[in-house]
PDB file of C-alpha atoms and ligand atoms in Angstrom:
ATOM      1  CA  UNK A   1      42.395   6.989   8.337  1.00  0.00           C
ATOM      2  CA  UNK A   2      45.327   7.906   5.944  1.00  0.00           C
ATOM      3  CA  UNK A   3      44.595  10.359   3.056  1.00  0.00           C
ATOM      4  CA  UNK A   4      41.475   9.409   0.683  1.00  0.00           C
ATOM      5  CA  UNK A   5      43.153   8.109  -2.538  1.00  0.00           C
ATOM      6  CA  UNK A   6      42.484   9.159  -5.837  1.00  0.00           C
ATOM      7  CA  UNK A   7      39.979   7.088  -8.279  1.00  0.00           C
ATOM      8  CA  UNK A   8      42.940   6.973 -10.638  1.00  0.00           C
ATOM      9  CA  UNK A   9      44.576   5.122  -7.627  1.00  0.00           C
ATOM     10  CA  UNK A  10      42.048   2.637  -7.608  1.00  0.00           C
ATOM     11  CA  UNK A  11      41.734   1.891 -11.477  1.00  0.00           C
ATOM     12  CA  UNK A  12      45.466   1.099 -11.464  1.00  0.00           C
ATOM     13  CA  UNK A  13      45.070  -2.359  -9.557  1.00  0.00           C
ATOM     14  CA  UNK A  14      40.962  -2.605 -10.242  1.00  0.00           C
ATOM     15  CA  UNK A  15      40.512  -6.723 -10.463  1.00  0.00           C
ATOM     16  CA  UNK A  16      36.810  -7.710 -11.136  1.00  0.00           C
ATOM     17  CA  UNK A  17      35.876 -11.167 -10.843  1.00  0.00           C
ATOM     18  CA  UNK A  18      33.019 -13.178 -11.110  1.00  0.00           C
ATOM     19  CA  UNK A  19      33.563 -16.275  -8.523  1.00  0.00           C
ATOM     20  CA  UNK A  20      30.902 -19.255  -9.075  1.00  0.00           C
ATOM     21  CA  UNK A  21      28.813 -20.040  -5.902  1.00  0.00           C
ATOM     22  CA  UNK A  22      28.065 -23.972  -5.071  1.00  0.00           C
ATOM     23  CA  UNK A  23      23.827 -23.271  -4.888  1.00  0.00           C
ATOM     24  CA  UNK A  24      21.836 -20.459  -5.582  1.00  0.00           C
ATOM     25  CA  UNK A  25      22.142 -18.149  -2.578  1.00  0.00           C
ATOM     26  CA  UNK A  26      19.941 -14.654  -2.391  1.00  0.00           C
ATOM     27  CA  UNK A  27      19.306 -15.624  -5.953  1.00  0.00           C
ATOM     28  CA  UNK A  28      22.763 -15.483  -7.484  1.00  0.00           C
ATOM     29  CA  UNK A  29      24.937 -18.000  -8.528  1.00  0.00           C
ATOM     30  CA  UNK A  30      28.276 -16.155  -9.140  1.00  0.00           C
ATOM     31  CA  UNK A  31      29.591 -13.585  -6.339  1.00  0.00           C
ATOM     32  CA  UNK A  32      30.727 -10.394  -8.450  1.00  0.00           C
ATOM     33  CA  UNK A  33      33.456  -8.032  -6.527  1.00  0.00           C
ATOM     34  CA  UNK A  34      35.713  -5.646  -7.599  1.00  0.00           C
ATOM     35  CA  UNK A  35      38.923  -5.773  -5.896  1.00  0.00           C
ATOM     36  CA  UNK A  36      42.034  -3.126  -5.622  1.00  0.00           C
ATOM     37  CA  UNK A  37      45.171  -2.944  -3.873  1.00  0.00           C
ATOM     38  CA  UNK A  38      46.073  -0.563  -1.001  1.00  0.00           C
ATOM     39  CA  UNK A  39      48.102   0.827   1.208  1.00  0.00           C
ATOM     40  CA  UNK A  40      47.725  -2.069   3.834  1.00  0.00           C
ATOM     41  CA  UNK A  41      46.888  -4.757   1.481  1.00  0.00           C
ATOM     42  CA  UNK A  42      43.616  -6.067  -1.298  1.00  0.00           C
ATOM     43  CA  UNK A  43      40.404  -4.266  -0.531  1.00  0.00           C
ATOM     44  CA  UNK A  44      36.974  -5.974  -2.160  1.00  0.00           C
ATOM     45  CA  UNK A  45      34.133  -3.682  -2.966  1.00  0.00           C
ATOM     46  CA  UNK A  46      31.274  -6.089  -3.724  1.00  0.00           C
ATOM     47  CA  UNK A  47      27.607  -4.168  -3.304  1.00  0.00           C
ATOM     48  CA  UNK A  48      25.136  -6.860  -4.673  1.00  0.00           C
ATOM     49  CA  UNK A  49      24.482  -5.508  -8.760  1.00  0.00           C
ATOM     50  CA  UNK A  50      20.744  -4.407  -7.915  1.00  0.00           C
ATOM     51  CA  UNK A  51      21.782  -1.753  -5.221  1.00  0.00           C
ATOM     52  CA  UNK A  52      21.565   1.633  -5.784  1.00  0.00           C
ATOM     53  CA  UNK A  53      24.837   3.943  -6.274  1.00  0.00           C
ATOM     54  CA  UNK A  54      23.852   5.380  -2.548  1.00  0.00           C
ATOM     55  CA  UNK A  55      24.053   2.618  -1.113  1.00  0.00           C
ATOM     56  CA  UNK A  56      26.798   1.239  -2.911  1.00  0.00           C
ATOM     57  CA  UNK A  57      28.593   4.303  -1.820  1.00  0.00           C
ATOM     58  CA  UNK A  58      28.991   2.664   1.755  1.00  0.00           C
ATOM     59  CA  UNK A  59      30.054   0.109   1.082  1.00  0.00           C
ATOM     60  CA  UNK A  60      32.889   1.695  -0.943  1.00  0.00           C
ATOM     61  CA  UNK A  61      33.774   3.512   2.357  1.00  0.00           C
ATOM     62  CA  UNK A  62      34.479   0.108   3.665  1.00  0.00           C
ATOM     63  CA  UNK A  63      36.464  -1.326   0.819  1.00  0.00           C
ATOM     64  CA  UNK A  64      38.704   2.459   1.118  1.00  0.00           C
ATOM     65  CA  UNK A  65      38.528   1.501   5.036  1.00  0.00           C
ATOM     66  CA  UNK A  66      39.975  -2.100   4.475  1.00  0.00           C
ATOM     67  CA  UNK A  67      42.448  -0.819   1.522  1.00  0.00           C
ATOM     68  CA  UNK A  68      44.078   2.593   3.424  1.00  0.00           C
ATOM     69  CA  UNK A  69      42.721   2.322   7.103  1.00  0.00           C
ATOM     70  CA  UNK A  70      44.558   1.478   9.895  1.00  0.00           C
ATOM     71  CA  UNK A  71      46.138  -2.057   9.691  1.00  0.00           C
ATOM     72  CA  UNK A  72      44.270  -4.331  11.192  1.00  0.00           C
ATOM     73  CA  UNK A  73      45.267  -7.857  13.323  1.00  0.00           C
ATOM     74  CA  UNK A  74      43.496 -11.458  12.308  1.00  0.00           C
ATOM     75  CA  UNK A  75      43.196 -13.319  15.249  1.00  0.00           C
ATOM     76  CA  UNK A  76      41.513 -16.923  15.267  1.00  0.00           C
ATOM     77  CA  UNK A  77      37.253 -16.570  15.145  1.00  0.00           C
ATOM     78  CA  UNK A  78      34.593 -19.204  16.020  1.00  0.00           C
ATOM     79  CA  UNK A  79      33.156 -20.040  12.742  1.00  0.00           C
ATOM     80  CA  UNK A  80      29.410 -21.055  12.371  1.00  0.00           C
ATOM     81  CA  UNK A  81      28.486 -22.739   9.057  1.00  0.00           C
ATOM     82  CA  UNK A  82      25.734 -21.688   7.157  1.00  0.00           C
ATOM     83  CA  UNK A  83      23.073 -23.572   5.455  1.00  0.00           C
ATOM     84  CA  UNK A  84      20.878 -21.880   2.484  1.00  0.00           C
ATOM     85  CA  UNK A  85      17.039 -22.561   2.135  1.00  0.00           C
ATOM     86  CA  UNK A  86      17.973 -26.159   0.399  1.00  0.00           C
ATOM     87  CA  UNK A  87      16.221 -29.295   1.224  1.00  0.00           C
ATOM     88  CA  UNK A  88      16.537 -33.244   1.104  1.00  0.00           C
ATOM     89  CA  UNK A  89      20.584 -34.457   0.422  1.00  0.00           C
ATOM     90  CA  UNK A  90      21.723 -30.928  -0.108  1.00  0.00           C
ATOM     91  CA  UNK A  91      21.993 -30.485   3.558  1.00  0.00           C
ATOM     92  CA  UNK A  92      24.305 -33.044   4.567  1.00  0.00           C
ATOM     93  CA  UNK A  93      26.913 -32.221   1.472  1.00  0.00           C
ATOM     94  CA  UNK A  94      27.065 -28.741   2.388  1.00  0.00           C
ATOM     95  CA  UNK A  95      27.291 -28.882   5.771  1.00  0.00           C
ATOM     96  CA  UNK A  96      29.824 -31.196   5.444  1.00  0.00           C
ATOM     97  CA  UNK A  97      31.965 -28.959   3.964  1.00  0.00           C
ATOM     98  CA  UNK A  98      32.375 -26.216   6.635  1.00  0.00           C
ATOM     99  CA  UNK A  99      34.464 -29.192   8.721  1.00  0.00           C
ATOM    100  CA  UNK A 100      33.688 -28.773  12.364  1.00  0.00           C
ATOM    101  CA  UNK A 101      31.563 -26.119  13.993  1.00  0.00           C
ATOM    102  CA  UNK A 102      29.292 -25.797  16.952  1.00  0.00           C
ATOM    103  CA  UNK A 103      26.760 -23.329  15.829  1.00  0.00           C
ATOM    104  CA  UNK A 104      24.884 -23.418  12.197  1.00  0.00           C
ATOM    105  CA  UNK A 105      22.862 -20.672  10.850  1.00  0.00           C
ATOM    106  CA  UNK A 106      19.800 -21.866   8.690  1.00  0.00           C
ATOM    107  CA  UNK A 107      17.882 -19.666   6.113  1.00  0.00           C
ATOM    108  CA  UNK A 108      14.128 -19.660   6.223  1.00  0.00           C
ATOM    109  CA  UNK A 109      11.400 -18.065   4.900  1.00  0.00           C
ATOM    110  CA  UNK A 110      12.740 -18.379   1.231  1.00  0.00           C
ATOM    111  CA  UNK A 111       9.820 -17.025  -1.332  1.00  0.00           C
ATOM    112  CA  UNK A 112       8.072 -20.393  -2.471  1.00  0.00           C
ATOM    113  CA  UNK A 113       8.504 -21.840   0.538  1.00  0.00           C
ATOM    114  CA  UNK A 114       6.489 -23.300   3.376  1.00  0.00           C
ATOM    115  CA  UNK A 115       7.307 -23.161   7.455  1.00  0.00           C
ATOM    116  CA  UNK A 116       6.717 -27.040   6.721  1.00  0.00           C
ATOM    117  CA  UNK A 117      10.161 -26.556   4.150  1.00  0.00           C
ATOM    118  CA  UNK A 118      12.012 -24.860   7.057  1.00  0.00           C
ATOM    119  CA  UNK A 119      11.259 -26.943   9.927  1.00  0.00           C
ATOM    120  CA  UNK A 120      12.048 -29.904   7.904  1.00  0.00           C
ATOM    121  CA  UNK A 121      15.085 -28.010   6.998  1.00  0.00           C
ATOM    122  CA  UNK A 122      15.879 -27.647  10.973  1.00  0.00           C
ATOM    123  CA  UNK A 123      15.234 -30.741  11.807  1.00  0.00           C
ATOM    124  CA  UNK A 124      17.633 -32.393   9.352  1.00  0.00           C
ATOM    125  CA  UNK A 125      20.100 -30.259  10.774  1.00  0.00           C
ATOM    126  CA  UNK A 126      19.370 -31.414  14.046  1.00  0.00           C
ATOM    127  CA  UNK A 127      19.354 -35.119  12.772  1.00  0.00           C
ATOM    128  CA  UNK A 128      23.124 -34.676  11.487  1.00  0.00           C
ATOM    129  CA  UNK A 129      23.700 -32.439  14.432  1.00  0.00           C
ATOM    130  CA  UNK A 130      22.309 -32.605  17.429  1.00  0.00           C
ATOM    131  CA  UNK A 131      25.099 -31.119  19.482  1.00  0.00           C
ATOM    132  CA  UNK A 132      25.408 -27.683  17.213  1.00  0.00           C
ATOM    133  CA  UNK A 133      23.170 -24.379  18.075  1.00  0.00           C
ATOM    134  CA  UNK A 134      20.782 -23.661  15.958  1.00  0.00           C
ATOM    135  CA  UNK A 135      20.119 -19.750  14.594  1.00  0.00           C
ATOM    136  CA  UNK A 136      17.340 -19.138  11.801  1.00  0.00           C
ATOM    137  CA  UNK A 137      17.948 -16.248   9.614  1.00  0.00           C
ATOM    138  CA  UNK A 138      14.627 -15.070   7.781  1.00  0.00           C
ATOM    139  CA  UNK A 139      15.586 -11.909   6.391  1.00  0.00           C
ATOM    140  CA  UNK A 140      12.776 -10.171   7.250  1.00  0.00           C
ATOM    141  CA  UNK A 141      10.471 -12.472   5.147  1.00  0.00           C
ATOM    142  CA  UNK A 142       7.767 -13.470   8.085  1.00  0.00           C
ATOM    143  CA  UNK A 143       4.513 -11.690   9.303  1.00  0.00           C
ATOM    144  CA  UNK A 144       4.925 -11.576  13.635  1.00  0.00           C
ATOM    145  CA  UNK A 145       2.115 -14.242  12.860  1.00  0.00           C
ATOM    146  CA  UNK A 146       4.400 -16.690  10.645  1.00  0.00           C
ATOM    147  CA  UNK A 147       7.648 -15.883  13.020  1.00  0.00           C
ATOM    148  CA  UNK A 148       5.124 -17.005  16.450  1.00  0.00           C
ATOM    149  CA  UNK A 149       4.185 -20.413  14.639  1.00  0.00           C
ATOM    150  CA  UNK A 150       7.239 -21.023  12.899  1.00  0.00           C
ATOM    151  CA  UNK A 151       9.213 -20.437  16.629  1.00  0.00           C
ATOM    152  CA  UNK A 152       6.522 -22.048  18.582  1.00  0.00           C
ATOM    153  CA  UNK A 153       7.434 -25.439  16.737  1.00  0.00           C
ATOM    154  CA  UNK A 154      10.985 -25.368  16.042  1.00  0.00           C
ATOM    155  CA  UNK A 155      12.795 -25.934  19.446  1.00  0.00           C
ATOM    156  CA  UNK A 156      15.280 -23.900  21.059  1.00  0.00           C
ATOM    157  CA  UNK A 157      17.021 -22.072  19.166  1.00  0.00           C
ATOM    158  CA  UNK A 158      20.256 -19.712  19.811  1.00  0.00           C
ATOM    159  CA  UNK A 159      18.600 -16.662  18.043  1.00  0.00           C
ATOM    160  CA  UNK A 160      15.991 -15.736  15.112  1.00  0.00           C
ATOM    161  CA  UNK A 161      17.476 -13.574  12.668  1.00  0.00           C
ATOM    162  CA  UNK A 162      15.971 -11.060  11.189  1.00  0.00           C
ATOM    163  CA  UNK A 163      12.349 -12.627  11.716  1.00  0.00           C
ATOM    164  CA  UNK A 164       9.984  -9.732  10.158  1.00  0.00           C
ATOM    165  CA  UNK A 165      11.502  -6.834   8.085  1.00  0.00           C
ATOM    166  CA  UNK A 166      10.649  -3.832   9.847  1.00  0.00           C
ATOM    167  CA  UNK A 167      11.800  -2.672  13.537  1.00  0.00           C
ATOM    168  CA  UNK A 168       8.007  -2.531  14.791  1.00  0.00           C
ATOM    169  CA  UNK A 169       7.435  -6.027  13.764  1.00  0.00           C
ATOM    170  CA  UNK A 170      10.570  -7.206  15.863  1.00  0.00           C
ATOM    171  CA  UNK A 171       9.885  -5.433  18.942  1.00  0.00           C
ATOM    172  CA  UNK A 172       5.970  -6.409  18.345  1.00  0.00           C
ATOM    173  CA  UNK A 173       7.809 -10.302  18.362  1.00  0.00           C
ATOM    174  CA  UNK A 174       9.927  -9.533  20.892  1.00  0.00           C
ATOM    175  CA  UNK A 175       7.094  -8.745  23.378  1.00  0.00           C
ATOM    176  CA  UNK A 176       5.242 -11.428  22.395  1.00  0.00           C
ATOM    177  CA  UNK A 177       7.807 -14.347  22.292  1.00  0.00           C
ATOM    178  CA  UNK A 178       8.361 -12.973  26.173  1.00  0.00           C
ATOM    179  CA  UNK A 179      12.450 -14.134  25.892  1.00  0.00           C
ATOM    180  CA  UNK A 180      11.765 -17.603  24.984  1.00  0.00           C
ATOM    181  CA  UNK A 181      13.746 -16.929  21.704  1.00  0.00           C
ATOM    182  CA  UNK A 182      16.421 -14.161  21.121  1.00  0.00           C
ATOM    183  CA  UNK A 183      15.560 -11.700  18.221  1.00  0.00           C
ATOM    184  CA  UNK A 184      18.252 -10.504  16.852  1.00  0.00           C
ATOM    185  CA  UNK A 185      18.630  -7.731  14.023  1.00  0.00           C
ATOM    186  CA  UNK A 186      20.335  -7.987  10.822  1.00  0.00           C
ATOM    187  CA  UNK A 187      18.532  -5.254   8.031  1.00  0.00           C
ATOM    188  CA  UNK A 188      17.321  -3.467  10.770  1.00  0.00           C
ATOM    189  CA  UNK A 189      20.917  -2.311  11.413  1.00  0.00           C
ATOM    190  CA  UNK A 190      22.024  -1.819   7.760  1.00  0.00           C
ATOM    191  CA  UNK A 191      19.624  -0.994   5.589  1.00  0.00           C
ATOM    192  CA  UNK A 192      18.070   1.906   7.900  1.00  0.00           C
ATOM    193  CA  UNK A 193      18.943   5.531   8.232  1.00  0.00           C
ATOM    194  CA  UNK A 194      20.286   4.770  12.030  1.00  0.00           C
ATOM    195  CA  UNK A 195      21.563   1.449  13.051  1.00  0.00           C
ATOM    196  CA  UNK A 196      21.067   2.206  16.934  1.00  0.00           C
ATOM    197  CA  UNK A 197      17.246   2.644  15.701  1.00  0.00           C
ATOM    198  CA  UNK A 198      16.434  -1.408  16.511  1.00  0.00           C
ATOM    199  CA  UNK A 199      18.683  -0.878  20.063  1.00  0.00           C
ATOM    200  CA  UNK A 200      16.671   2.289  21.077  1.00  0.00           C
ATOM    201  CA  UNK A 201      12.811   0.773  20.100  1.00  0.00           C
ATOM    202  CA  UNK A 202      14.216  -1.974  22.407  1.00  0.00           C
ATOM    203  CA  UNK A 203      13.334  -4.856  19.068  1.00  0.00           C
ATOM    204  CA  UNK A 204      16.996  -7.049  19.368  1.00  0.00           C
ATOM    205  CA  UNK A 205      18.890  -9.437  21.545  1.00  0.00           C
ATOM    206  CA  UNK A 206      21.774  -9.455  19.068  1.00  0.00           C
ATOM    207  CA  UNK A 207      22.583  -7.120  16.355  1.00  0.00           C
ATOM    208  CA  UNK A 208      24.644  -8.883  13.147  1.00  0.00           C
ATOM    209  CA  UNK A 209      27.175  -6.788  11.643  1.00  0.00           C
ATOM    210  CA  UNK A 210      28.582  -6.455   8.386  1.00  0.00           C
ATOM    211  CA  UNK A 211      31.776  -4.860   7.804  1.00  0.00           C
ATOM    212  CA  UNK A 212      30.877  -3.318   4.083  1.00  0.00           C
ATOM    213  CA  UNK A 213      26.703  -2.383   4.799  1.00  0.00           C
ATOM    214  CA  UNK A 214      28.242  -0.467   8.321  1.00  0.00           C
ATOM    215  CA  UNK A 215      31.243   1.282   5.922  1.00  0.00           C
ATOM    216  CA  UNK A 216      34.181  -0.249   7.487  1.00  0.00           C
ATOM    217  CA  UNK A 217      35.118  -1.844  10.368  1.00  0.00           C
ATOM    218  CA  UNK A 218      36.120   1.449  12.250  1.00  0.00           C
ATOM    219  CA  UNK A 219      32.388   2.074  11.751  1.00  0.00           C
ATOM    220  CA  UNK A 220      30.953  -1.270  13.081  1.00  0.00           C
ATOM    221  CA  UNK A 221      33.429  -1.487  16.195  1.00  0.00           C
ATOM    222  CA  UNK A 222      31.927   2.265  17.261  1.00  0.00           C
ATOM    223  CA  UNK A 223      28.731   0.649  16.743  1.00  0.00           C
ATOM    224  CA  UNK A 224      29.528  -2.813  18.540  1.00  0.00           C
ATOM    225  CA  UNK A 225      30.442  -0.518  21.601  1.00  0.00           C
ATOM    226  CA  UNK A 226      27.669   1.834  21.428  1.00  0.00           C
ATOM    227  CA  UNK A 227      24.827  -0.921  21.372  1.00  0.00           C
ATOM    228  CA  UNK A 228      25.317  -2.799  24.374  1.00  0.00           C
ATOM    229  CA  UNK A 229      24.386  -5.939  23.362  1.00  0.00           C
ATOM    230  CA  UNK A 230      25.784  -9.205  21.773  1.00  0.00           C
ATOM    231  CA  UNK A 231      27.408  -9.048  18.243  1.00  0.00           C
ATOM    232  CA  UNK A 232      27.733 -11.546  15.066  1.00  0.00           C
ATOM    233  CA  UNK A 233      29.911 -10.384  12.776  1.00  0.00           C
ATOM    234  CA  UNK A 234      28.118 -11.846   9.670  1.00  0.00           C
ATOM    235  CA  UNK A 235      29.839 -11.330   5.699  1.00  0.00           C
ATOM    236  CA  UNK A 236      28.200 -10.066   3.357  1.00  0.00           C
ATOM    237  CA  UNK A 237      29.038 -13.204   1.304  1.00  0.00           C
ATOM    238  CA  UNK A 238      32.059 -11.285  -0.123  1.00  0.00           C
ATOM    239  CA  UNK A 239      35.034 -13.034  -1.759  1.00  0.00           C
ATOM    240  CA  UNK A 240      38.444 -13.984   0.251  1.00  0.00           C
ATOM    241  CA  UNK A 241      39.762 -10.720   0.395  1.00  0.00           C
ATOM    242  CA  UNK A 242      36.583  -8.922   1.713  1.00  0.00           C
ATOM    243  CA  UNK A 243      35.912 -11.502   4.382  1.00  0.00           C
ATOM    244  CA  UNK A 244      39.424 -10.253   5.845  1.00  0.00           C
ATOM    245  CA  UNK A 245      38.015  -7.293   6.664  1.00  0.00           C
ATOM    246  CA  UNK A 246      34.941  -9.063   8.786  1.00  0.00           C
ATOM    247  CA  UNK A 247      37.455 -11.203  10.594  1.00  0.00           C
ATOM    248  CA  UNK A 248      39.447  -7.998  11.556  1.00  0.00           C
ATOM    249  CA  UNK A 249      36.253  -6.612  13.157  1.00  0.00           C
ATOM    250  CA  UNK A 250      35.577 -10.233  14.971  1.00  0.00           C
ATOM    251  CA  UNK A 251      39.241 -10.297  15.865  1.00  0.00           C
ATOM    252  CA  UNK A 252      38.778  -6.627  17.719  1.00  0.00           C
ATOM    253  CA  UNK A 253      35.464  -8.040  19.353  1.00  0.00           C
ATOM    254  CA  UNK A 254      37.186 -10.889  20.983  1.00  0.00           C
ATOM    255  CA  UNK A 255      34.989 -13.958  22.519  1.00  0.00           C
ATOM    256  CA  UNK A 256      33.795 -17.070  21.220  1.00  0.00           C
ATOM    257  CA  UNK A 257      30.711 -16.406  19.620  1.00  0.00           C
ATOM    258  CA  UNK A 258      30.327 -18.060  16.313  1.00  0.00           C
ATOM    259  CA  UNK A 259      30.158 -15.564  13.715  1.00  0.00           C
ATOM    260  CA  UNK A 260      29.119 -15.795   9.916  1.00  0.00           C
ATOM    261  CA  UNK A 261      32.394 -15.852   8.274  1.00  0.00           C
ATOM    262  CA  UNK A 262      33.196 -19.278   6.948  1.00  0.00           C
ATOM    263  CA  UNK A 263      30.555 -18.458   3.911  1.00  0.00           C
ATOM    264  CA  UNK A 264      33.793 -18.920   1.778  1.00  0.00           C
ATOM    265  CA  UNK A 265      32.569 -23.096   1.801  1.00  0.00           C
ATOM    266  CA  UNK A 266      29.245 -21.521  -0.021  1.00  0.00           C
ATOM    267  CA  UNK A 267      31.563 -21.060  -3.122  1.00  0.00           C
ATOM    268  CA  UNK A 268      33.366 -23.097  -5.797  1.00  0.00           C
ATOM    269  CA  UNK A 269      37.161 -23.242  -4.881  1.00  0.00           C
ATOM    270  CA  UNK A 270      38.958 -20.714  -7.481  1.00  0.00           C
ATOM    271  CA  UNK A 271      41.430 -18.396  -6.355  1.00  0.00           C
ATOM    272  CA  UNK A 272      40.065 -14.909  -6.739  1.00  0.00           C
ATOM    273  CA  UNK A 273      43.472 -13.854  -8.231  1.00  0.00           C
ATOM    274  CA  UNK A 274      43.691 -16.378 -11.016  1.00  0.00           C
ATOM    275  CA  UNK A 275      42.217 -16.201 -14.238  1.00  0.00           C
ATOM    276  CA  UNK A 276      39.679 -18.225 -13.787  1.00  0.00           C
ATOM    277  CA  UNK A 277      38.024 -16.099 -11.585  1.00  0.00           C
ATOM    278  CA  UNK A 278      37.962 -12.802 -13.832  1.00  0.00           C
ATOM    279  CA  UNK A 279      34.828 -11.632 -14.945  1.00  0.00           C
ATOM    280  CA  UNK A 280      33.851 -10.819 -18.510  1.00  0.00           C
ATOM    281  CA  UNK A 281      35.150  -7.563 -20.520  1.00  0.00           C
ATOM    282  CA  UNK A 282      31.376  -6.237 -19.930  1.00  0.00           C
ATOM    283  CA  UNK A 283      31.105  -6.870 -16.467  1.00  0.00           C
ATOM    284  CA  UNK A 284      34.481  -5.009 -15.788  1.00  0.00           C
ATOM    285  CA  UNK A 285      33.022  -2.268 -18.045  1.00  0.00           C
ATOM    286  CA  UNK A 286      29.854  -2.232 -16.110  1.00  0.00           C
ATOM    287  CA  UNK A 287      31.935  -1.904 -12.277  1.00  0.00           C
ATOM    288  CA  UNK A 288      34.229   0.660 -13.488  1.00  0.00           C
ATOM    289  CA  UNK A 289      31.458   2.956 -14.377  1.00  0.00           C
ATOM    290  CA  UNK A 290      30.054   2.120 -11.192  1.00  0.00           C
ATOM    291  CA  UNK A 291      33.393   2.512  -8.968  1.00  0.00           C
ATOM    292  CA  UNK A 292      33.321   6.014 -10.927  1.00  0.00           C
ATOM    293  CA  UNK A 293      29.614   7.152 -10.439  1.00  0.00           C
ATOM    294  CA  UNK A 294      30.146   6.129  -6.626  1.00  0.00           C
ATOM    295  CA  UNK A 295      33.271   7.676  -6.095  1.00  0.00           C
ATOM    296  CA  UNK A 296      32.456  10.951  -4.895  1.00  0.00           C
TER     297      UNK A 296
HETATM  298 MG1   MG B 301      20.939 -12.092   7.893  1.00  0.00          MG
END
């Protein structure tokens, strides 16, 4: 990695923008980032508002990673599309707009929801289409009791993401689901002290990545190497110049998999460098002070 810049640096070419999202997804509706140029191109530094500065602090490792690291090549990536926790017409119109695909990642277990939601969810999917693979992605919001039922009734199913939130619970799932469905690990990776921690208690099939959560994409391709098992490079639902940096780390992985890029069709269609998409004098307030605080 070239030199660490200076914060002054960063505040020369510091864009924030506020980019409207097509449905509530992980309970926002507008996708807040703060880009900047660098050496080798844009760099997006987008840690969701309610995270803490320590946290946010990795991920600003990976926007410095994307804006001075090492150049990276784009090669072409197997997309999946990716359907949030919506029901009824919803389905069809936003499926519709990630074109073709051959693998679809559904959300479940959204609070105020019922496994009766999901699996109608899943089977609409399958309905519209029955050739694609189907993943789940809970986000850690099932008991091992919920995940069993919820798995025993849903049909095959590429992998379950993320089924219960902590690493016991997987590997308690994982033993008892005796390889009928893949577990694989998404929070357990990056929200935990040591992402080889789900690998070593022997809990995933698959660990997602995320380029910003990992701090960079020298970071995650150490990690893709060290874990021995399959990776999805997932985003992190970041704007068109973070999701670069995810299809640079797909790109390096090679293979076909589908990974969780296309999340671009989740979002209305402005141009993160137009006008439209800047955010409010308050909100650019508010992300400076944060790009400061974190930039230690
Ligand atoms: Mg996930």
């Amino acid at each position: 990695m070239t030199a660490r810049p200076e914060l002054s640096v960063l505040l020369e070419t510091a864009r924030v923008v506020s980019v409207p999202l097509l449905t509530t997804f992980r309970g926002i509706t507008n996708r807040e980032a703060l880009l900047f140029e660098g050496e080798t191109g844009w760099a997006e530094w987008s840690p969701f508002l309610e995270y803490p500065d320590d946290e946010a602090r990795t991920w600003l490792q990976a926007a410095l990673d994307q804006g001075f690291g090492p150049k990276r090549e784009l090669g072409e990536v197997n997309l999946n599309a990716t359907l949030p926790a919506v029901n009824g017409s919803e389905i069809e119109t936003l499926l519709a707009r990630f074109g073709s695909f051959d693998t679809v990642k559904i959300k479940v277990a959204e609070s105020g929801q019922t496994i009766g939601q999901d699996l109608s969810r899943v089977a609409e999917v399958r309905r519209l289409y029955p050739e694609a693979a189907i993943r789940l992605d809970a986000n850690g919001g099932f008991s091992v009791e919920e995940a069993l039922a919820l798995a025993a009734q849903v049909g095959e199913l590429d992998y379950f993401e993320q089924p219960c939130r902590t690493i016991g619970e997987l590997a308690e799932l994982r033993v008892k689901l005796s390889g009928a469905v893949r577990v694989a690990a998404d929070e357990s990776v990056r929200k935990v002290d040591d992402p080889m921690a789900v690998v070593y208690a022997g809990a995933a099939d698959v660990l997602v990545l995320k380029v910003q959560p990992l701090g960079g994409v020298t970071r995650a391709l150490e990690l893709a190497n060290e874990c021995g098992l399959p990776v999805t490079v997932s985003s992190a639902l970041e704007t068109a110049v973070g999701l670069q940096a995810g299809f640079a780390l797909a790109t390096a992985l090679g293979g076909n998999t589908a990974h969780g890029l296309g999340t671009l069709r989740l979002f209305e269609n402005v141009d993160v460098f137009s006008n439209q998409a800047l955010a409010s004098e308050d909100r650019r307030e508010w992300w400076l002070k944060r790009l400061e605080r974190c930039f230690i």
